[in-house]
Coordinates of C-alpha atoms in Angstrom, one line a residue:
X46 CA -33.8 7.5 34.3
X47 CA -32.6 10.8 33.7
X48 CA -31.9 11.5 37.1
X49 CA -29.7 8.0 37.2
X50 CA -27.9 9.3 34.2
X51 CA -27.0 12.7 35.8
X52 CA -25.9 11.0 38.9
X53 CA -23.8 8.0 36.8
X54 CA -22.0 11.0 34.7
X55 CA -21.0 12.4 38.1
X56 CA -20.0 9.0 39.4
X57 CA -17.5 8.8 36.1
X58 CA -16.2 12.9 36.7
X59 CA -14.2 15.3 38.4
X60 CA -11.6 12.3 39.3
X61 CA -8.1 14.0 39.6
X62 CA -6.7 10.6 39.4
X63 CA -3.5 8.6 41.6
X64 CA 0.2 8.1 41.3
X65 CA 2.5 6.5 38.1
X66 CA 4.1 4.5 40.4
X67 CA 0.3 3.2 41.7
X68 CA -0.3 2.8 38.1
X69 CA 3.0 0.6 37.4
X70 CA 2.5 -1.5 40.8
X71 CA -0.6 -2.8 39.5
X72 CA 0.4 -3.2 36.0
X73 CA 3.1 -4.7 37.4
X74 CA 0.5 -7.8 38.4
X75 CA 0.4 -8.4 34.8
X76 CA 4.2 -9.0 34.4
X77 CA 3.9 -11.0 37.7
X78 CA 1.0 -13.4 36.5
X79 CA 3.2 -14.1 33.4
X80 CA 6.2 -15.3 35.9
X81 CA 4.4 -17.9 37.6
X82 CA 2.9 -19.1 34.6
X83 CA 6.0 -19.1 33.0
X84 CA 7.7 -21.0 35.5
X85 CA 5.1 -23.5 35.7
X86 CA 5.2 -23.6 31.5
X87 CA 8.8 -24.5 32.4
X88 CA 9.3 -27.0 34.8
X89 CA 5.9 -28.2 35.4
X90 CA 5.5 -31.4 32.7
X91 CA 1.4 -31.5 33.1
X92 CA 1.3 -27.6 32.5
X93 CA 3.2 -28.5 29.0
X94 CA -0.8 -28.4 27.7
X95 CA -3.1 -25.5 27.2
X96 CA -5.5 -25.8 29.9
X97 CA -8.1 -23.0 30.1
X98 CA -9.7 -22.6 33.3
X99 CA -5.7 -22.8 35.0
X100 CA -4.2 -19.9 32.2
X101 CA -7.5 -17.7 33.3
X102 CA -6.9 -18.1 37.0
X103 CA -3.2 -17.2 36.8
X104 CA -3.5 -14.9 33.9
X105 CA -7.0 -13.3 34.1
X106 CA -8.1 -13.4 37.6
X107 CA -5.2 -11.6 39.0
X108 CA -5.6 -8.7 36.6
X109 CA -9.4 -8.1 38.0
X110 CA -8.0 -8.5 41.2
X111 CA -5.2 -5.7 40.9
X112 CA -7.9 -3.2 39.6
X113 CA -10.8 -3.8 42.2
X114 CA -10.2 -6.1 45.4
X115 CA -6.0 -5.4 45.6
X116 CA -6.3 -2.2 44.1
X117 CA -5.1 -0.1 47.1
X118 CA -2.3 -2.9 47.6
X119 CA -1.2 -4.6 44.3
X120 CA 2.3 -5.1 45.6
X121 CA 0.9 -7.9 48.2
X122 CA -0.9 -9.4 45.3
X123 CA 2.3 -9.8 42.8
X124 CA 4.3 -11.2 46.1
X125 CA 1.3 -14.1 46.3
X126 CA 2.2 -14.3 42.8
X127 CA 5.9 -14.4 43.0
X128 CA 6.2 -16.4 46.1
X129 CA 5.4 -19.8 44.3
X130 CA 7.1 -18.6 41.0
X131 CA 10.2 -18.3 43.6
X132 CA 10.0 -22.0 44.7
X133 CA 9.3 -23.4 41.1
X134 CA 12.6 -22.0 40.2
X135 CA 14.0 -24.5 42.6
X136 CA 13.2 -27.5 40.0
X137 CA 15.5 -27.9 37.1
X138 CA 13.9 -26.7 33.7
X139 CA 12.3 -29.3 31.6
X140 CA 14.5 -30.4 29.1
X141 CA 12.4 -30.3 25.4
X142 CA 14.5 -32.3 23.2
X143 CA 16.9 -31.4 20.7
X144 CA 16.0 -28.4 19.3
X145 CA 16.2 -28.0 15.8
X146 CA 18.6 -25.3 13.9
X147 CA 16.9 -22.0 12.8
X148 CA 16.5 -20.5 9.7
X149 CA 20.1 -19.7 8.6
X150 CA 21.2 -16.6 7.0
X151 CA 24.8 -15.7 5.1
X152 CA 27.4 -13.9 6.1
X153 CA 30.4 -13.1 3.9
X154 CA 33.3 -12.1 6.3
X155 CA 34.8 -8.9 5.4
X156 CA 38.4 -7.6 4.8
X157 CA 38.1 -5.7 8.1
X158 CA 37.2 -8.3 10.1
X159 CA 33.4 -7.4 10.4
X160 CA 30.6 -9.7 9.1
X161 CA 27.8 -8.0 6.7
X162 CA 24.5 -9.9 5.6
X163 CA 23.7 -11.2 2.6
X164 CA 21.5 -13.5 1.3
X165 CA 20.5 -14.0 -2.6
X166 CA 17.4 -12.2 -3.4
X167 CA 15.9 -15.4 -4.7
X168 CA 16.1 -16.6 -1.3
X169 CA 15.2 -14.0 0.6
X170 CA 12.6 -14.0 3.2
X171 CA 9.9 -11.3 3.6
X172 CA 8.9 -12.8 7.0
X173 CA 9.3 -11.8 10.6
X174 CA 9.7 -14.5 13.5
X175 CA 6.9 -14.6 16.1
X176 CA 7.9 -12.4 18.9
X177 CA 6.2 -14.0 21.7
X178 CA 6.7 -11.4 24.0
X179 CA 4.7 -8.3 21.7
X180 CA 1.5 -11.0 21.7
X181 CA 1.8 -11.4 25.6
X182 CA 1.9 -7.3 26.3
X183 CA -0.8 -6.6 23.3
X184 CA -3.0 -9.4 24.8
X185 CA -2.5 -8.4 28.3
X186 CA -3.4 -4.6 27.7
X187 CA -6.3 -5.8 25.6
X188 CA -7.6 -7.8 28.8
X189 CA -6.9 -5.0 31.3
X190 CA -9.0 -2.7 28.9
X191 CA -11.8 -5.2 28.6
X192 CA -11.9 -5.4 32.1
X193 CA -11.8 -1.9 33.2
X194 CA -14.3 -0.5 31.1
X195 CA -17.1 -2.1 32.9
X196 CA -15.2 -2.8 36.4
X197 CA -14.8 1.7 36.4
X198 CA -19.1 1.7 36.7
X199 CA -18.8 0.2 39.9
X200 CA -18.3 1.2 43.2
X201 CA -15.5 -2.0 43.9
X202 CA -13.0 0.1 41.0
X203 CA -11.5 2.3 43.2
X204 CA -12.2 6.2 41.9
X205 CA -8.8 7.1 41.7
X206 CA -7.7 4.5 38.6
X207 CA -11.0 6.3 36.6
X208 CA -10.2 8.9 34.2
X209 CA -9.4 12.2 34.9
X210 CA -11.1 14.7 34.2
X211 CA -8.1 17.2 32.9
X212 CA -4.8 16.6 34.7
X213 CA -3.2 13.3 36.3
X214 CA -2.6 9.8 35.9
X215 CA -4.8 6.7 36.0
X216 CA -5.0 3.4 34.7
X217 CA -7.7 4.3 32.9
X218 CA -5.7 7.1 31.6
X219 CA -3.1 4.8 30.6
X220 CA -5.1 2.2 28.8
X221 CA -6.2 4.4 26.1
X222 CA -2.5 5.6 25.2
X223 CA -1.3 1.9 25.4
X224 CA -4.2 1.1 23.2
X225 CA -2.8 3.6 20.5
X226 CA 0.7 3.0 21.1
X227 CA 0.3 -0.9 20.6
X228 CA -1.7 -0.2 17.1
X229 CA 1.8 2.0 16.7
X230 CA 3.6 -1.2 17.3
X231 CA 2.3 -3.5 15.1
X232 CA 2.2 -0.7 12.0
X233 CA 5.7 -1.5 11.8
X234 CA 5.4 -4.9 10.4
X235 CA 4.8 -3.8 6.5
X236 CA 7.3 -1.5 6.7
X237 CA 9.9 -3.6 8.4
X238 CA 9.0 -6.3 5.7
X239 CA 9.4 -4.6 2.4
X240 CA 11.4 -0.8 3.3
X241 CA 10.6 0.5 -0.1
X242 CA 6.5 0.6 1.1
X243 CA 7.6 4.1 2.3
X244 CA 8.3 5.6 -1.2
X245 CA 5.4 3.7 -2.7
X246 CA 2.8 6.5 -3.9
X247 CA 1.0 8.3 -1.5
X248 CA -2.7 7.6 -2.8
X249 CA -2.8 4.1 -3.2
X250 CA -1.8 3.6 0.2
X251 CA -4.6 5.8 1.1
X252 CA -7.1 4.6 -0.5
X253 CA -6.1 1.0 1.0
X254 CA -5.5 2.1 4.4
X255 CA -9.2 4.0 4.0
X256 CA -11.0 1.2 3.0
X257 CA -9.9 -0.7 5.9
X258 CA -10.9 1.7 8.1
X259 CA -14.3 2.1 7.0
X260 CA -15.7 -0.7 9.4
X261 CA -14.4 1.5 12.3
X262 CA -15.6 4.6 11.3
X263 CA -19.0 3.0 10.8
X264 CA -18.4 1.9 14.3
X265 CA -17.6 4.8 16.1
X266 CA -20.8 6.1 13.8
X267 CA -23.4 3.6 15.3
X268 CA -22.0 3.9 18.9
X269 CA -22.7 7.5 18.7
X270 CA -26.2 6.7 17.3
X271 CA -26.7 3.7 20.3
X272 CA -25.6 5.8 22.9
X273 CA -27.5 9.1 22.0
X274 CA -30.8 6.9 21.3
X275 CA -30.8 5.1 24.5
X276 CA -29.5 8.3 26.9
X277 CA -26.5 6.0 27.5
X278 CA -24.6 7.3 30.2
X279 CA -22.0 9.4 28.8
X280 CA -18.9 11.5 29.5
X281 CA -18.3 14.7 27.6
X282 CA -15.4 16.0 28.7
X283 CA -13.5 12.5 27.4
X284 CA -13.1 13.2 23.4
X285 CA -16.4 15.6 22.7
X286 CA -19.9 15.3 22.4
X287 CA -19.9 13.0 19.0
X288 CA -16.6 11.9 19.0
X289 CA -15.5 8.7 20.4
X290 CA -12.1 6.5 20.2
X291 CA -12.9 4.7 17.1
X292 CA -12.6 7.9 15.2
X293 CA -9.7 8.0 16.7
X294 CA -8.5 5.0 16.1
X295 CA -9.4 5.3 12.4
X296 CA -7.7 8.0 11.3
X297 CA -4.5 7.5 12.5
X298 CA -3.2 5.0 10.2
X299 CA -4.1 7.7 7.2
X300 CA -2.2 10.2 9.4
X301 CA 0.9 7.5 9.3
X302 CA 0.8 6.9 5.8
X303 CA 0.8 10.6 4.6
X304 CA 4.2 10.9 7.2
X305 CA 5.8 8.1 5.1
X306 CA 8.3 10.8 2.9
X307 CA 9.4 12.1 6.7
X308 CA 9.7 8.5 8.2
X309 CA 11.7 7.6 5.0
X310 CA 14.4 10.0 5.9
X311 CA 15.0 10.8 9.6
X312 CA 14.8 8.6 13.1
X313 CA 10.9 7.3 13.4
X314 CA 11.7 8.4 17.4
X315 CA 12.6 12.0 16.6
X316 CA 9.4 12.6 14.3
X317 CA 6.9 11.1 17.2
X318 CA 9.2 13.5 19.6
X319 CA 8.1 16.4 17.2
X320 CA 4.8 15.8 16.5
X321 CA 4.5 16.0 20.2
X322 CA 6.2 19.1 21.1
X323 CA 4.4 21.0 17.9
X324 CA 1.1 19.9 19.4
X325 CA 2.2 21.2 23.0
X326 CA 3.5 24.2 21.6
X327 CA 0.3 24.4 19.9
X328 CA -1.4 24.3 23.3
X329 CA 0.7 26.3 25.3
X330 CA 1.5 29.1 22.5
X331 CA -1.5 28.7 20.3
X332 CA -4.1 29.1 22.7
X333 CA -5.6 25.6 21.7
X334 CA -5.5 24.7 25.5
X335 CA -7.7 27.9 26.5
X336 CA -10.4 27.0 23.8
X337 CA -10.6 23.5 25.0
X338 CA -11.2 24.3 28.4
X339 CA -13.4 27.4 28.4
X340 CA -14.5 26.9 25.0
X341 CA -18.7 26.6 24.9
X342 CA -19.9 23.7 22.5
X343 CA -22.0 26.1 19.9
X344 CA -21.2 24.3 17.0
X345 CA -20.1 21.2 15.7
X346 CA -16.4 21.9 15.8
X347 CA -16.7 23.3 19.1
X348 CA -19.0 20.2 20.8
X349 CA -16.0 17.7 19.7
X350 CA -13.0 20.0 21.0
X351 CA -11.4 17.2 22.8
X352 CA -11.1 14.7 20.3
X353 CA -10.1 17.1 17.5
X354 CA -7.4 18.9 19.4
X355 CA -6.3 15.6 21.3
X356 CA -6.1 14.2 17.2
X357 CA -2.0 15.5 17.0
X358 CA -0.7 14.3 20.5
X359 CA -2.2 10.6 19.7
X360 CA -0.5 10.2 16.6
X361 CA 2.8 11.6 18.3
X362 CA 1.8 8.5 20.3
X363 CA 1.4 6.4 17.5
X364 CA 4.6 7.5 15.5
X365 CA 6.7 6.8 19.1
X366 CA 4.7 3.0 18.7
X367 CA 6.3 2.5 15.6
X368 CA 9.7 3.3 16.2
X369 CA 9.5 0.8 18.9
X370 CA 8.5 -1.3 16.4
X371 CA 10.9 -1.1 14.2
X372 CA 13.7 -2.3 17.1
X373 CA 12.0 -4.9 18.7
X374 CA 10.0 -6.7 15.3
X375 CA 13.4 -7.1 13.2
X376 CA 16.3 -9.1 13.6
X377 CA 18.7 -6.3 15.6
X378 CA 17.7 -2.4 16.9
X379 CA 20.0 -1.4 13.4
X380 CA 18.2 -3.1 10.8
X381 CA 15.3 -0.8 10.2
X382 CA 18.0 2.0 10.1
X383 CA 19.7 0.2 7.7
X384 CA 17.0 -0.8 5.7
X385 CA 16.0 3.6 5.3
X386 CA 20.1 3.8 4.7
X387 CA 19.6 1.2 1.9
X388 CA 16.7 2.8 0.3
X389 CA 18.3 6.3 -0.3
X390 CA 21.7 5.0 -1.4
X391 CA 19.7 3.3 -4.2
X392 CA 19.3 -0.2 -6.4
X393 CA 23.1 -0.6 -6.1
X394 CA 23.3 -0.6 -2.4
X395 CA 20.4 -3.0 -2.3
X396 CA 22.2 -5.5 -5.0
X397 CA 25.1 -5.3 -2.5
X398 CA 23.4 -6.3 0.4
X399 CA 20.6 -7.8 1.1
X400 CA 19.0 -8.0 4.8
X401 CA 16.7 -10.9 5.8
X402 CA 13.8 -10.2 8.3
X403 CA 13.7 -13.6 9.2
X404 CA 16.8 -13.9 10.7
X405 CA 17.0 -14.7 14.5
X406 CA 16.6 -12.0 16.8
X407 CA 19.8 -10.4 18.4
X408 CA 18.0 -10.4 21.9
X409 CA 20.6 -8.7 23.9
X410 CA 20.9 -5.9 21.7
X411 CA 17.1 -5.1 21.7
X412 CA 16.8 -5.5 25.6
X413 CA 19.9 -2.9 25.7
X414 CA 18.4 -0.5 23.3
X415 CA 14.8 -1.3 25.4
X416 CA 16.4 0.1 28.4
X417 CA 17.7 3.0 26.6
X418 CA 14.7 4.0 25.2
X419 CA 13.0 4.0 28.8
X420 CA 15.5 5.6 30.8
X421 CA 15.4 8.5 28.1
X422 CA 11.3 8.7 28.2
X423 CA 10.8 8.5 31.9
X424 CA 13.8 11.1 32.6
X425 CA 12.1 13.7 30.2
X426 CA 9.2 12.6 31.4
X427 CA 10.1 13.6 35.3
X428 CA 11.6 16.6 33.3
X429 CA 8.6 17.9 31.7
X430 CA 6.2 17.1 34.8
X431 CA 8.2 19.9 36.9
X432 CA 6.0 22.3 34.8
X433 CA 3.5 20.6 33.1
X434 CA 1.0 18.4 34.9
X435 CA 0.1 14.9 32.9
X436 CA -3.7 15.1 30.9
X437 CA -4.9 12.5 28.8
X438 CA -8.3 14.7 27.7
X439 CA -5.5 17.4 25.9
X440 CA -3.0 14.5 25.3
X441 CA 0.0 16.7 26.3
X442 CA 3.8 16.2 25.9
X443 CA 3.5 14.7 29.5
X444 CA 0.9 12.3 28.5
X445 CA 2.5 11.3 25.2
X446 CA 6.0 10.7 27.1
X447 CA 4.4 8.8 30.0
X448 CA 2.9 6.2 27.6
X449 CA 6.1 5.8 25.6
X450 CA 7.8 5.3 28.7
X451 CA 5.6 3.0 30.7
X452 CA 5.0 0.5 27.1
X453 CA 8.4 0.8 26.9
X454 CA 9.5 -0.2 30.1
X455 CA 6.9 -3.3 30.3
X456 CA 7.4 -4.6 26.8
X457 CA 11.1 -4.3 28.1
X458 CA 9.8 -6.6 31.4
X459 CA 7.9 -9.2 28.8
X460 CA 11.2 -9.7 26.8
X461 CA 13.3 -10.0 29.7
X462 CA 11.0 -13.0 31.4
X463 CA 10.6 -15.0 27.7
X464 CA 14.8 -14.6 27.8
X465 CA 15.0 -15.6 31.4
X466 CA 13.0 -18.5 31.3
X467 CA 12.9 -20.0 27.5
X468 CA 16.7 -18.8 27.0
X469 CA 18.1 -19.3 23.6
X470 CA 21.8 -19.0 22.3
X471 CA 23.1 -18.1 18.8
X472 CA 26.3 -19.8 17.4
X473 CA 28.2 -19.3 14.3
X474 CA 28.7 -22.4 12.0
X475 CA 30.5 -23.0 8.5
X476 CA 28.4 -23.7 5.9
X477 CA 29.4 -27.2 4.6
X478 CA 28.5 -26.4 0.8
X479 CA 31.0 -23.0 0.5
X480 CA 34.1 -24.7 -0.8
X481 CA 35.6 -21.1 0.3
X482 CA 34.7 -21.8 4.0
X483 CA 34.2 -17.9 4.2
X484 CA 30.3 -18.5 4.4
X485 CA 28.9 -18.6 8.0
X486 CA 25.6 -19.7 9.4
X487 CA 23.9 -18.6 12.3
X488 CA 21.6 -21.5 13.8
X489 CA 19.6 -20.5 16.9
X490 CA 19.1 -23.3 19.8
X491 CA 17.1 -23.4 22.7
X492 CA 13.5 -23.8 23.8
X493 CA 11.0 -22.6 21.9
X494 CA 9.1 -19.6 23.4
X495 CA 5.2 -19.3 22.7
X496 CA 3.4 -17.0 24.4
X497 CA 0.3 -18.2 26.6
X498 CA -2.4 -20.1 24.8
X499 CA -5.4 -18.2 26.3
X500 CA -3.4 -14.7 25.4
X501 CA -2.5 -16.0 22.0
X502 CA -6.6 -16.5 21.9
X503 CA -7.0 -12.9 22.8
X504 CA -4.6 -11.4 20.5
X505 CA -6.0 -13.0 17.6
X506 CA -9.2 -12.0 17.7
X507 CA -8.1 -8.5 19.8
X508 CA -10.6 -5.7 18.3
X509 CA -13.5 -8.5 18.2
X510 CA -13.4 -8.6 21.9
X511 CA -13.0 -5.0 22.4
X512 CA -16.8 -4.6 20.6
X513 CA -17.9 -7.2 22.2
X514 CA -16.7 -6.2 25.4
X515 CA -18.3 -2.5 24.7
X516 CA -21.6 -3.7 23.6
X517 CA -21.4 -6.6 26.6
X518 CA -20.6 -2.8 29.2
X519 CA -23.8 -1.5 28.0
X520 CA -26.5 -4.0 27.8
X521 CA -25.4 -4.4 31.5
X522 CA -25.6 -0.6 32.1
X523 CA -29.2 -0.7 30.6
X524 CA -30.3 -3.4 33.2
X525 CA -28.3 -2.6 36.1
X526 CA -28.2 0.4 38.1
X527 CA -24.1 -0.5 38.5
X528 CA -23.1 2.3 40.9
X529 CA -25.4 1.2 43.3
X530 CA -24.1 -2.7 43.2
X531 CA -22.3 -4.1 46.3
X532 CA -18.7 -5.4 46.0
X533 CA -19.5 -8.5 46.7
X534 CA -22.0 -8.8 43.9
X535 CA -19.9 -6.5 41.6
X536 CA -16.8 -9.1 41.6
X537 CA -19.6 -11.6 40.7
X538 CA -20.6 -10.3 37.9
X539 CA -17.0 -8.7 36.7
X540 CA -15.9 -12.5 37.3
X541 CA -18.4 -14.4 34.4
X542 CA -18.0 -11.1 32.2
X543 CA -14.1 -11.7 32.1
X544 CA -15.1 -15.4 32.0
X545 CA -17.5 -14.9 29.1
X546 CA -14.8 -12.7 27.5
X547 CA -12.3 -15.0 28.0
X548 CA -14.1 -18.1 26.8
X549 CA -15.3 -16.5 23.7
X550 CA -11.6 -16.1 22.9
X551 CA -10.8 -19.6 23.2
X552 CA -13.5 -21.0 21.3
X553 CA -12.2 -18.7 18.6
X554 CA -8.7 -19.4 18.9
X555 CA -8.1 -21.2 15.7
X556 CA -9.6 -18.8 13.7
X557 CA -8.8 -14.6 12.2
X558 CA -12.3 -13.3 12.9
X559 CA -12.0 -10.0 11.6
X560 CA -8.5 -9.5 10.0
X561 CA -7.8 -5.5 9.7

């Protein structure tokens, strides 16, 4: 046994890694998959239902594929996927009825001609719509991360997409900074909902944010326990010898909360831009790099280098999650500018005005500031890789701009195929009960967008899955010698894992397992 473990840890080590753009290409089967099945949601009447077993052949299958059996050629497996996405296109969309007006907001026109937002606080919403897009990208990374972290102990996961050991890019690599960044995401809803969250007091919010943390903590606690008890497998060098990614995980919401008074008063972007340059400097100037790699582990500190010194550079990653957030989750890319602008003018600027979350999404304004964002991450990115090499185990500047820019760029992809496909359009209509006339309503038509009914499945129930997909990982590790398993046996067994995952989801798509 303890000669297996020695020769699995070396299986899992010393992997320098592949390219970004071999890292995008097969991401880029995700964003393919979702183009068929979007077409076929489309113009395809019989696909108008949910149907399991076809949403995981065109949205699950393909994503095992592009790690394992297409791994050294995902562009040949997106074209199989785009080649019939291509001909559906042919066929007129299916036409869904009249569609019925959205939720209106005010406007009051202005003496200069502009428009401004108001709505009566009475009426005012505190709800965000469904972006259908964010559920298909979160669910999607979700299911690649399930997937690879039992599809990396075998020999059919090509070595290259493992993680690295200390410099250069991998999927593997990738999936743990789009993890974090997607948590980033999705931290912006409360904020986005009531602005003045950010100047509530700083201990409450801690002591909330604690408690539901806890669970994780406890987590990350037993898994330690599990995998020390059993001689699990393990891999140092990753985050330490007792730390693990739950730790992680936890204590970066407390890290967000105690940056509210910054995030209250400059661009969310800027501080996440920061954070990582003060933890590079910290590196490069502060000779944090040298201790973590020549550092020995003689004490407690010391054994958990990686995850401690790695803490700053994922909350940079984090912070840059949330200022995503806060452009694609509201109504335009200005709102949640607004909304801090608002706050520190005082009561009388919000009596003035009042802005409505739940007013239809400006779609063509987020997609432009999108594409903004990820032209500015991957040129600094390029930038900073002329002298800095990529490494996920220090979480460097060059690791922390590489996963803004590549989550950026394929939520960017995700909004761009819901607008291609479901289009809607935004008109301007007088409201029939202003005797003035001055007061406009915005009504929203089109087809309604959803995003896929197995992803929708997955998303729900997102962290369940991830447990159960890491305690699933090593019962089969504790049976089965998996480095010494054939490819052809290895794709049967990654096949009823996803499957298992995958059905588990959909049994428990009606229903908030664990809500965080």
């Amino acid at each position: 046994m303890n000669d297996y473990k020695a020769s699995k840890e070396a299986f899992v080590s010393g992997m320098t890694g592949s390219t970004v753009f071999h890292v995008n290409m097969i991401s880029g089967v995700a964003l393919s998959s979702i183009a068929l099945h979007s077409a076929l949601r489309s113009r395809v009447p019989a696909f108008g239902s949910a149907y399991f077993l076809a949403e995981f052949v065109i949205l699950a299958m393909p994503l095992l594929l592009s790690m394992t059996l297409f791994a050294e050629a995902p562009g040949a497996l997106s074209i199989l996927l785009l080649a019939p996405m291509l001909v559906l296109l042919l066929l007129p969309p299916l036409e869904r009825g009249t569609p019925l007006p959205a939720e209106s907001r005010d406007e009051i026109a202005s003496p200069n001609g502009r428009s401004r937002v108001e709505t009566p606080s009475t009426h005012l919403s505190r709800s965000l719509r469904p972006l259908p897009a964010l559920t298909t990208y979160r669910a999607h990374m979700m299911l690649m991360t399930i997937l690879s972290i039992l599809a990396v102990d075998f020999p059919v996961f090509p070595r290259v997409l493992a993680k690295c050991e200390t410099y250069g890019v991998s999927l593997m690599d990738i999936g743990v900074g789009s993890f974090v960044f997607s948590q980033g995401v999705v931290s912006a809803i409360p904020i986005i909902k009531d602005i003045s969250y950010l100047q509530a007091p700083i201990l409450p919010k801690l002591k909330s944010v604690s408690r539901k943390m806890i669970p994780i903590i406890v987590l990350g606690i037993l898994r330690i326990v599990l995998v020390k008890g059993t001689e699990y497998p393990e891999h140092v060098t990753e985050y330490g010898v007792h730390w693990n990614f739950f730790l992680t995980l936890a204590l970066l919401p407390v890290i967000e909360v105690l940056l509210h008074p910054i995030i209250l008063h400059i661009p969310v972007a800027l501080l996440g831009l920061w954070i990582g340059v003060l933890h590079q400097f910290a590196l490069s100037s502060g000779g944090m790099k040298d201790f973590l790699l020549n550092a020995s582990r003689s004490n407690i500190i010391f054994a958990n280098k990686e995850g401690l010194l790695s803490l700053l550079g994922y909350v940079s990653i984090h912070i840059l999650g949330l200022s995503l957030g806060t452009v694609i989750l509201p109504p335009s890319p200005s709102f949640f500018r607004k909304q801090q602008q608002q706050l520190l003018d005082g009561p009388s600027s919000h009596r003035s005005s009042k802005l409505d979350p739940s007013a239809p999404r400006q779609n063509a304004k987020i997609v432009i500031e999108l594409l903004s964002y990820s032209m500015v991450w991957w040129m600094l990115l390029a930038f900073v890789r002329l002298g800095l090499e990529v490494s996920r185990r220090m979480a460097n500047i060059s690791y922390v701009l590489w996963v803004a820019a590549y989550n950026t760029s394929f939520i960017l992809g995700y909004i761009l195929l819901d607008m291609v496909f479901f289009p809607t359009r935004t008109s301007k209509i007088r409201d029939p009960t202003d005797p003035s006339g001055k007061r406009l309503l915005i009504e929203e038509k089109g087809p309604k967008s959803s995003a896929p009914a197995l992803l929708e499945a997955i998303n729900k129930n997102a962290f369940i899955l991830f447990l159960l997909s890491n305690l699933a990982t090593g019962l089969i590790n504790l049976k089965i010698q998996t480095m010494f398993v054939g490819n052809m046996k290895a794709m049967c067994l990654l096949c009823a894992y996803s499957m298992g995952m995958c059905v588990f989801a959909w049994l428990c798509r009606r229903k908030r397992l664990w809500k965080m």
